[in-house]
Amino acid sequence: MGYIMDENSLEVITAIQAVKMASTLCKMVGEDLVGRESLLKKDKSPVTVADYGSQAILCKLIKEKFQEDIIVAEEDSSELKKPVHSKILAQVTRFVHAFFPDASSKDVCRWIDLSSHRITDRFWAMDPIDGTKGFLRGDQYAIALALIEKGRVVLGLLGCPNLSVDKDRPGQRRGCLFYAVRGEGAIQVDLESGDKRALRVSNVENPSEIILTESVESDHSDHLFHERFKEKLNILKPTLRVDSQVKYGIVARGEAALYLRIPSTSEPGYKENIWDHAAGSIITEEAGGRVTDTLGRPLEFTSGIKMEKNDGIVATNGILHDVILKTLSLLLPLEGEGWVGGFEF
Ligand code: AMP
Ligand code: MG
């Protein structure tokens, strides 16, 4: 692309509209009785009516404006099309009807399948619901969409229907959208009122003052290691356990100074999916933070749907990044030493 993207670019306007619509659909499904229904994919992870409905809407709206662009998304309609899941497909179609009254079940499956797993010079990375387990529990989840050009995330959005708008008033109104354009800063939008505000990471400089955020699911990162890390830096503040890329938004708005994701011992060698980090990472970076893997390497989005060249995630307020990497280097065994995710106390 030969032009600089900004707030008024068609990419940004289209992506905001798509993520807002998908966020509304997910909220509607969550408030409905079918909200807790899910089917299991081949890898045994759950997928819901909201995942499919969200992906159908996102793909349709992006492809309508950008026919040439590739979309790399988490879901496809292969399970949904099976006769055994016809009730789920009918539900997905019912929710999509709220936005596109003429859509048939066939259209819905076709829109979901406008995506592929082909990485090109310019593509959209999409997770229609990141944190499906959080969604099913009624906790946090995010609709994640990013545009990647030549391996670099240039636009990222997170729809967070269940996140409080004001971090200091967690019981009050919920529903935010975070978005960031490379070089233009990061913004939080109140999904109900449309109010916008610029995001800025925390200015904490003393490592012992860090508030850490980590996954709720202990299978997704090594909670015990995170505890040991906290002890090493004398961090006493309670950890914020949050599902999905909402964690990147929480670092971006200064609620936590560190999002740590050390690979879990339950799946050593696990490689992260690009759609689980593309949108979130640019939001933290554009709010003044830094994001690398646990060895300080930049996140890479070029080798496939898996981030083969990265191990774990470290997202910080920037100021503390080097201290955190140094501390991790003291605690993590060197590569090639046969570490399988565990450590010695
Ligand atoms: P979170 O809510 O931050 O724990 O992240 C949810 C994401 O974790 C899901 O979208 C999955 O793609 C991803 N995930 C699944 N299994 C693992 C694993 N063993 N290690 C790290 N992440 C995983
Ligand atoms: Mg995900």
GROMACS .gro file of C-alpha atoms and ligand atoms in nm:
model
  369
    1MET     CA    1   0.000   0.000   0.000
    2GLY     CA    2   0.144   0.332  -0.097
    3TYR     CA    3  -0.047   0.550   0.148
    4ILE     CA    4  -0.037   0.621   0.518
    5MET     CA    5  -0.338   0.490   0.704
    6ASP     CA    6  -0.525   0.715   0.946
    7GLU     CA    7  -0.859   0.738   1.127
    8ASN     CA    8  -1.041   0.822   0.803
    9SER     CA    9  -0.904   0.535   0.595
   10LEU     CA   10  -1.159   0.292   0.456
   11GLU     CA   11  -0.977   0.008   0.638
   12VAL     CA   12  -1.027   0.176   0.976
   13ILE     CA   13  -1.389   0.280   0.916
   14THR     CA   14  -1.484  -0.066   0.784
   15ALA     CA   15  -1.302  -0.254   1.061
   16ILE     CA   16  -1.461  -0.042   1.336
   17GLN     CA   17  -1.808  -0.096   1.191
   18ALA     CA   18  -1.748  -0.472   1.159
   19VAL     CA   19  -1.610  -0.517   1.512
   20LYS     CA   20  -1.891  -0.309   1.662
   21MET     CA   21  -2.153  -0.519   1.484
   22ALA     CA   22  -1.984  -0.847   1.581
   23SER     CA   23  -1.959  -0.725   1.943
   24THR     CA   24  -2.333  -0.654   1.948
   25LEU     CA   25  -2.408  -1.000   1.810
   26CYS     CA   26  -2.186  -1.167   2.074
   27LYS     CA   27  -2.356  -0.969   2.351
   28MET     CA   28  -2.699  -1.071   2.219
   29VAL     CA   29  -2.599  -1.439   2.208
   30GLY     CA   30  -2.448  -1.415   2.558
   31GLU     CA   31  -2.776  -1.278   2.694
   32ASP     CA   32  -2.983  -1.549   2.519
   33LEU     CA   33  -3.043  -1.903   2.638
   34VAL     CA   34  -2.833  -2.044   2.352
   35GLY     CA   35  -2.538  -1.840   2.482
   36ARG     CA   36  -2.405  -2.134   2.680
   37GLU     CA   37  -2.437  -2.388   2.396
   38SER     CA   38  -2.121  -2.496   2.220
   39LEU     CA   39  -1.982  -2.772   2.005
   40LEU     CA   40  -1.633  -2.918   2.027
   41LYS     CA   41  -1.386  -2.879   1.741
   42LYS     CA   42  -1.141  -3.149   1.639
   43ASP     CA   43  -0.882  -3.012   1.885
   44LYS     CA   44  -1.152  -3.040   2.160
   45SER     CA   45  -1.176  -2.663   2.205
   46PRO     CA   46  -1.529  -2.518   2.225
   47VAL     CA   47  -1.694  -2.303   1.958
   48THR     CA   48  -2.028  -2.127   2.008
   49VAL     CA   49  -2.313  -1.971   1.810
   50ALA     CA   50  -2.143  -1.638   1.879
   51ASP     CA   51  -1.804  -1.745   1.732
   52TYR     CA   52  -1.972  -1.843   1.405
   53GLY     CA   53  -2.206  -1.544   1.390
   54SER     CA   54  -1.923  -1.303   1.467
   55GLN     CA   55  -1.696  -1.451   1.198
   56ALA     CA   56  -1.977  -1.444   0.938
   57ILE     CA   57  -2.036  -1.072   0.999
   58LEU     CA   58  -1.669  -0.975   1.015
   59CYS     CA   59  -1.580  -1.164   0.695
   60LYS     CA   60  -1.881  -1.033   0.504
   61LEU     CA   61  -1.814  -0.668   0.589
   62ILE     CA   62  -1.437  -0.686   0.525
   63LYS     CA   63  -1.468  -0.875   0.195
   64GLU     CA   64  -1.741  -0.644   0.070
   65LYS     CA   65  -1.497  -0.351   0.078
   66PHE     CA   66  -1.169  -0.535   0.019
   67GLN     CA   67  -1.234  -0.816  -0.231
   68GLU     CA   68  -0.864  -0.870  -0.297
   69ASP     CA   69  -0.763  -0.907   0.067
   70ILE     CA   70  -0.699  -1.240   0.236
   71ILE     CA   71  -0.868  -1.308   0.570
   72VAL     CA   72  -0.697  -1.549   0.807
   73ALA     CA   73  -0.956  -1.645   1.068
   74GLU     CA   74  -0.986  -1.904   1.342
   75GLU     CA   75  -1.312  -2.075   1.242
   76ASP     CA   76  -1.455  -2.247   0.935
   77SER     CA   77  -1.800  -2.393   0.873
   78SER     CA   78  -1.704  -2.763   0.833
   79GLU     CA   79  -1.845  -2.874   1.173
   80LEU     CA   80  -2.138  -2.634   1.155
   81LYS     CA   81  -2.254  -2.779   0.822
   82LYS     CA   82  -2.285  -3.133   0.962
   83PRO     CA   83  -2.651  -3.243   0.998
   84VAL     CA   84  -2.589  -3.318   1.366
   85HIS     CA   85  -2.530  -2.945   1.421
   86SER     CA   86  -2.827  -2.818   1.221
   87LYS     CA   87  -2.986  -2.662   1.533
   88ILE     CA   88  -2.671  -2.461   1.601
   89LEU     CA   89  -2.660  -2.343   1.239
   90ALA     CA   90  -3.025  -2.234   1.266
   91GLN     CA   91  -2.935  -2.034   1.580
   92VAL     CA   92  -2.635  -1.871   1.412
   93THR     CA   93  -2.857  -1.771   1.118
   94ARG     CA   94  -3.121  -1.633   1.358
   95PHE     CA   95  -2.866  -1.400   1.520
   96VAL     CA   96  -2.712  -1.292   1.189
   97HIS     CA   97  -3.068  -1.203   1.075
   98ALA     CA   98  -3.071  -0.920   1.330
   99PHE     CA   99  -2.819  -0.746   1.103
  100PHE     CA  100  -2.882  -0.905   0.762
  101PRO     CA  101  -3.251  -1.010   0.751
  102ASP     CA  102  -3.217  -1.178   0.410
  103ALA     CA  103  -2.923  -1.404   0.497
  104SER     CA  104  -2.984  -1.778   0.456
  105SER     CA  105  -2.794  -2.050   0.643
  106LYS     CA  106  -2.605  -2.109   0.321
  107ASP     CA  107  -2.500  -1.743   0.308
  108VAL     CA  108  -2.385  -1.760   0.669
  109CYS     CA  109  -2.161  -2.062   0.597
  110ARG     CA  110  -2.031  -1.896   0.281
  111TRP     CA  111  -1.941  -1.578   0.471
  112ILE     CA  112  -1.764  -1.777   0.745
  113ASP     CA  113  -1.562  -1.950   0.472
  114LEU     CA  114  -1.448  -1.626   0.308
  115SER     CA  115  -1.142  -1.689   0.525
  116SER     CA  116  -0.843  -1.914   0.469
  117HIS     CA  117  -0.512  -1.990   0.640
  118ARG     CA  118  -0.300  -1.836   0.363
  119ILE     CA  119  -0.043  -1.580   0.477
  120THR     CA  120   0.030  -1.312   0.215
  121ASP     CA  121   0.188  -0.965   0.196
  122ARG     CA  122  -0.134  -0.809   0.317
  123PHE     CA  123  -0.396  -0.998   0.516
  124TRP     CA  124  -0.649  -0.962   0.797
  125ALA     CA  125  -0.603  -1.179   1.108
  126MET     CA  126  -0.932  -1.249   1.283
  127ASP     CA  127  -1.046  -1.422   1.600
  128PRO     CA  128  -1.427  -1.389   1.605
  129ILE     CA  129  -1.427  -1.467   1.978
  130ASP     CA  130  -1.094  -1.481   2.153
  131GLY     CA  131  -1.144  -1.635   2.496
  132THR     CA  132  -1.440  -1.859   2.411
  133LYS     CA  133  -1.401  -2.022   2.753
  134GLY     CA  134  -1.437  -1.676   2.913
  135PHE     CA  135  -1.746  -1.610   2.701
  136LEU     CA  136  -1.902  -1.938   2.817
  137ARG     CA  137  -1.830  -1.850   3.182
  138GLY     CA  138  -1.979  -1.501   3.139
  139ASP     CA  139  -1.634  -1.346   3.188
  140GLN     CA  140  -1.411  -1.153   2.948
  141TYR     CA  141  -1.370  -1.222   2.576
  142ALA     CA  142  -1.273  -1.017   2.273
  143ILE     CA  143  -1.357  -0.986   1.905
  144ALA     CA  144  -1.010  -0.946   1.755
  145LEU     CA  145  -0.927  -0.809   1.410
  146ALA     CA  146  -0.592  -0.693   1.272
  147LEU     CA  147  -0.451  -0.589   0.937
  148ILE     CA  148  -0.098  -0.711   0.867
  149GLU     CA  149   0.118  -0.571   0.589
  150LYS     CA  150   0.457  -0.726   0.512
  151GLY     CA  151   0.462  -0.897   0.851
  152ARG     CA  152   0.384  -0.577   1.042
  153VAL     CA  153   0.053  -0.515   1.219
  154VAL     CA  154  -0.071  -0.177   1.092
  155LEU     CA  155  -0.422  -0.177   1.241
  156GLY     CA  156  -0.568  -0.365   1.538
  157LEU     CA  157  -0.911  -0.372   1.703
  158LEU     CA  158  -1.051  -0.548   2.007
  159GLY     CA  159  -1.423  -0.547   2.077
  160CYS     CA  160  -1.468  -0.615   2.450
  161PRO     CA  161  -1.843  -0.629   2.524
  162ASN     CA  162  -1.797  -0.736   2.887
  163LEU     CA  163  -1.517  -0.501   2.993
  164SER     CA  164  -1.595  -0.203   3.217
  165VAL     CA  165  -1.563   0.129   3.038
  166ASP     CA  166  -1.407   0.294   3.342
  167LYS     CA  167  -1.130   0.088   3.495
  168ASP     CA  168  -1.184   0.257   3.831
  169ARG     CA  169  -1.553   0.166   3.834
  170PRO     CA  170  -1.558  -0.204   3.745
  171GLY     CA  171  -1.922  -0.246   3.852
  172GLN     CA  172  -2.049   0.025   3.616
  173ARG     CA  173  -2.114   0.030   3.242
  174ARG     CA  174  -1.952  -0.242   3.031
  175GLY     CA  175  -1.860  -0.257   2.664
  176CYS     CA  176  -1.547  -0.108   2.506
  177LEU     CA  177  -1.375  -0.109   2.172
  178PHE     CA  178  -0.997  -0.063   2.157
  179TYR     CA  179  -0.830   0.025   1.831
  180ALA     CA  180  -0.488   0.137   1.714
  181VAL     CA  181  -0.343   0.249   1.382
  182ARG     CA  182   0.037   0.221   1.352
  183GLY     CA  183   0.192   0.557   1.441
  184GLU     CA  184  -0.141   0.711   1.541
  185GLY     CA  185  -0.185   0.599   1.904
  186ALA     CA  186  -0.444   0.376   2.068
  187ILE     CA  187  -0.805   0.469   2.142
  188GLN     CA  188  -1.080   0.331   2.367
  189VAL     CA  189  -1.439   0.381   2.253
  190ASP     CA  190  -1.737   0.341   2.485
  191LEU     CA  191  -1.958   0.105   2.282
  192GLU     CA  192  -2.278   0.258   2.420
  193SER     CA  193  -2.212   0.633   2.415
  194GLY     CA  194  -1.943   0.642   2.144
  195ASP     CA  195  -1.717   0.852   2.373
  196LYS     CA  196  -1.350   0.816   2.282
  197ARG     CA  197  -1.033   0.854   2.481
  198ALA     CA  198  -0.663   0.808   2.408
  199LEU     CA  199  -0.494   0.520   2.589
  200ARG     CA  200  -0.169   0.544   2.782
  201VAL     CA  201   0.021   0.267   2.960
  202SER     CA  202   0.100   0.298   3.333
  203ASN     CA  203   0.406   0.498   3.436
  204VAL     CA  204   0.512   0.252   3.706
  205GLU     CA  205   0.892   0.237   3.725
  206ASN     CA  206   0.948   0.030   4.036
  207PRO     CA  207   0.924  -0.343   3.955
  208SER     CA  208   0.769  -0.419   4.294
  209GLU     CA  209   0.473  -0.195   4.198
  210ILE     CA  210   0.387  -0.406   3.893
  211ILE     CA  211   0.033  -0.534   3.851
  212LEU     CA  212   0.054  -0.853   3.647
  213THR     CA  213  -0.222  -0.986   3.422
  214GLU     CA  214  -0.239  -1.348   3.308
  215SER     CA  215  -0.482  -1.603   3.157
  216VAL     CA  216  -0.762  -1.748   3.366
  217GLU     CA  217  -0.696  -2.092   3.216
  218SER     CA  218  -0.391  -2.255   3.376
  219ASP     CA  219  -0.350  -2.467   3.061
  220HIS     CA  220  -0.274  -2.152   2.859
  221SER     CA  221   0.021  -2.023   3.061
  222ASP     CA  222   0.236  -2.129   3.355
  223HIS     CA  223   0.075  -1.973   3.662
  224LEU     CA  224   0.330  -2.131   3.898
  225PHE     CA  225   0.616  -1.980   3.704
  226HIS     CA  226   0.440  -1.641   3.709
  227GLU     CA  227   0.423  -1.667   4.091
  228ARG     CA  228   0.793  -1.740   4.108
  229PHE     CA  229   0.860  -1.442   3.884
  230LYS     CA  230   0.656  -1.221   4.118
  231GLU     CA  231   0.856  -1.342   4.418
  232LYS     CA  232   1.183  -1.265   4.242
  233LEU     CA  233   1.077  -0.903   4.184
  234ASN     CA  234   0.903  -0.865   4.519
  235ILE     CA  235   0.567  -0.806   4.354
  236LEU     CA  236   0.294  -0.822   4.617
  237LYS     CA  237  -0.003  -0.681   4.426
  238PRO     CA  238  -0.267  -0.939   4.334
  239THR     CA  239  -0.255  -1.077   3.980
  240LEU     CA  240  -0.541  -0.988   3.744
  241ARG     CA  241  -0.665  -1.308   3.582
  242VAL     CA  242  -0.843  -1.217   3.259
  243ASP     CA  243  -0.940  -1.417   2.951
  244SER     CA  244  -0.846  -1.324   2.595
  245GLN     CA  245  -0.663  -1.026   2.443
  246VAL     CA  246  -0.854  -0.800   2.680
  247LYS     CA  247  -0.522  -0.834   2.873
  248TYR     CA  248  -0.347  -0.622   2.608
  249GLY     CA  249  -0.618  -0.355   2.648
  250ILE     CA  250  -0.573  -0.368   3.025
  251VAL     CA  251  -0.200  -0.299   2.985
  252ALA     CA  252  -0.271  -0.028   2.725
  253ARG     CA  253  -0.501   0.164   2.962
  254GLY     CA  254  -0.258   0.136   3.254
  255GLU     CA  255  -0.459  -0.107   3.465
  256ALA     CA  256  -0.171  -0.357   3.464
  257ALA     CA  257   0.195  -0.293   3.379
  258LEU     CA  258   0.267  -0.646   3.258
  259TYR     CA  259   0.092  -0.924   3.064
  260LEU     CA  260   0.298  -1.240   3.097
  261ARG     CA  261   0.236  -1.564   2.907
  262ILE     CA  262   0.499  -1.827   2.983
  263PRO     CA  263   0.413  -2.150   2.797
  264SER     CA  264   0.217  -2.388   3.018
  265THR     CA  265   0.372  -2.711   3.140
  266SER     CA  266   0.061  -2.892   3.013
  267GLU     CA  267   0.162  -2.822   2.653
  268PRO     CA  268   0.537  -2.757   2.633
  269GLY     CA  269   0.646  -2.615   2.300
  270TYR     CA  270   0.299  -2.472   2.227
  271LYS     CA  271   0.317  -2.208   1.955
  272GLU     CA  272   0.081  -1.912   1.975
  273ASN     CA  273  -0.175  -1.838   1.700
  274ILE     CA  274  -0.131  -1.511   1.509
  275TRP     CA  275  -0.496  -1.413   1.565
  276ASP     CA  276  -0.446  -1.440   1.943
  277HIS     CA  277  -0.183  -1.160   1.945
  278ALA     CA  278  -0.189  -0.943   1.632
  279ALA     CA  279  -0.467  -0.702   1.733
  280GLY     CA  280  -0.375  -0.687   2.102
  281SER     CA  281  -0.003  -0.626   2.050
  282ILE     CA  282  -0.047  -0.309   1.840
  283ILE     CA  283  -0.293  -0.169   2.095
  284THR     CA  284  -0.039  -0.204   2.379
  285GLU     CA  285   0.243  -0.069   2.159
  286GLU     CA  286   0.049   0.232   2.037
  287ALA     CA  287  -0.041   0.316   2.399
  288GLY     CA  288   0.332   0.346   2.469
  289GLY     CA  289   0.408  -0.011   2.570
  290ARG     CA  290   0.639  -0.283   2.436
  291VAL     CA  291   0.557  -0.637   2.326
  292THR     CA  292   0.805  -0.919   2.261
  293ASP     CA  293   0.833  -1.289   2.332
  294THR     CA  294   1.003  -1.413   2.650
  295LEU     CA  295   1.348  -1.388   2.486
  296GLY     CA  296   1.294  -1.029   2.373
  297ARG     CA  297   1.226  -1.119   2.009
  298PRO     CA  298   0.965  -0.919   1.818
  299LEU     CA  299   0.638  -1.102   1.750
  300GLU     CA  300   0.637  -1.237   1.396
  301PHE     CA  301   0.333  -1.284   1.178
  302THR     CA  302   0.489  -1.421   0.861
  303SER     CA  303   0.560  -1.791   0.903
  304GLY     CA  304   0.202  -1.921   0.909
  305ILE     CA  305  -0.094  -1.925   1.144
  306LYS     CA  306   0.143  -2.023   1.426
  307MET     CA  307   0.409  -1.789   1.563
  308GLU     CA  308   0.683  -2.047   1.510
  309LYS     CA  309   0.968  -1.811   1.594
  310ASN     CA  310   0.829  -1.695   1.929
  311ASP     CA  311   0.803  -1.845   2.277
  312GLY     CA  312   0.546  -1.696   2.514
  313ILE     CA  313   0.454  -1.329   2.539
  314VAL     CA  314   0.577  -1.030   2.739
  315ALA     CA  315   0.369  -0.712   2.704
  316THR     CA  316   0.468  -0.421   2.929
  317ASN     CA  317   0.442  -0.048   2.987
  318GLY     CA  318   0.778  -0.018   2.808
  319ILE     CA  319   0.971   0.131   3.101
  320LEU     CA  320   0.993  -0.206   3.275
  321HIS     CA  321   1.045  -0.424   2.969
  322ASP     CA  322   1.423  -0.473   2.998
  323VAL     CA  323   1.411  -0.547   3.372
  324ILE     CA  324   1.139  -0.804   3.310
  325LEU     CA  325   1.330  -0.975   3.028
  326LYS     CA  326   1.645  -0.980   3.244
  327THR     CA  327   1.455  -1.137   3.534
  328LEU     CA  328   1.301  -1.395   3.301
  329SER     CA  329   1.644  -1.482   3.163
  330LEU     CA  330   1.757  -1.564   3.519
  331LEU     CA  331   1.457  -1.788   3.583
  332LEU     CA  332   1.406  -1.959   3.248
  333PRO     CA  333   1.651  -2.233   3.156
  334LEU     CA  334   1.860  -2.170   2.847
  335GLU     CA  335   1.732  -2.306   2.518
  336GLY     CA  336   1.861  -2.654   2.447
  337GLU     CA  337   1.889  -2.749   2.814
  338GLY     CA  338   1.598  -2.983   2.783
  339TRP     CA  339   1.349  -2.762   2.964
  340VAL     CA  340   0.999  -2.896   2.926
  341GLY     CA  341   0.815  -2.608   3.083
  342GLY     CA  342   0.894  -2.689   3.444
  343PHE     CA  343   1.151  -2.526   3.672
  344GLU     CA  344   1.331  -2.591   3.998
  345PHE     CA  345   1.238  -2.418   4.319
  346AMP     P1  346  -0.636  -1.668   2.709
  346AMP     O1  347  -0.778  -1.634   2.729
  346AMP     O2  348  -0.544  -1.551   2.714
  346AMP     O3  349  -0.591  -1.779   2.797
  346AMP     O4  350  -0.619  -1.715   2.559
  346AMP     C1  351  -0.713  -1.785   2.489
  346AMP     C2  352  -0.642  -1.847   2.372
  346AMP     O5  353  -0.546  -1.940   2.419
  346AMP     C3  354  -0.730  -1.927   2.283
  346AMP     O6  355  -0.779  -1.847   2.178
  346AMP     C4  356  -0.639  -2.037   2.229
  346AMP     O7  357  -0.606  -2.015   2.093
  346AMP     C5  358  -0.513  -2.023   2.311
  346AMP     N1  359  -0.460  -2.152   2.361
  346AMP     C6  360  -0.513  -2.275   2.352
  346AMP     N2  361  -0.429  -2.368   2.407
  346AMP     C7  362  -0.321  -2.301   2.450
  346AMP     C8  363  -0.200  -2.340   2.514
  346AMP     N3  364  -0.174  -2.466   2.546
  346AMP     N4  365  -0.110  -2.244   2.544
  346AMP     C9  366  -0.135  -2.114   2.515
  346AMP     N5  367  -0.248  -2.072   2.455
  346AMP    C10  368  -0.340  -2.162   2.422
  347MG      MG  369  -0.832  -1.702   2.042
   0.00000   0.00000   0.00000
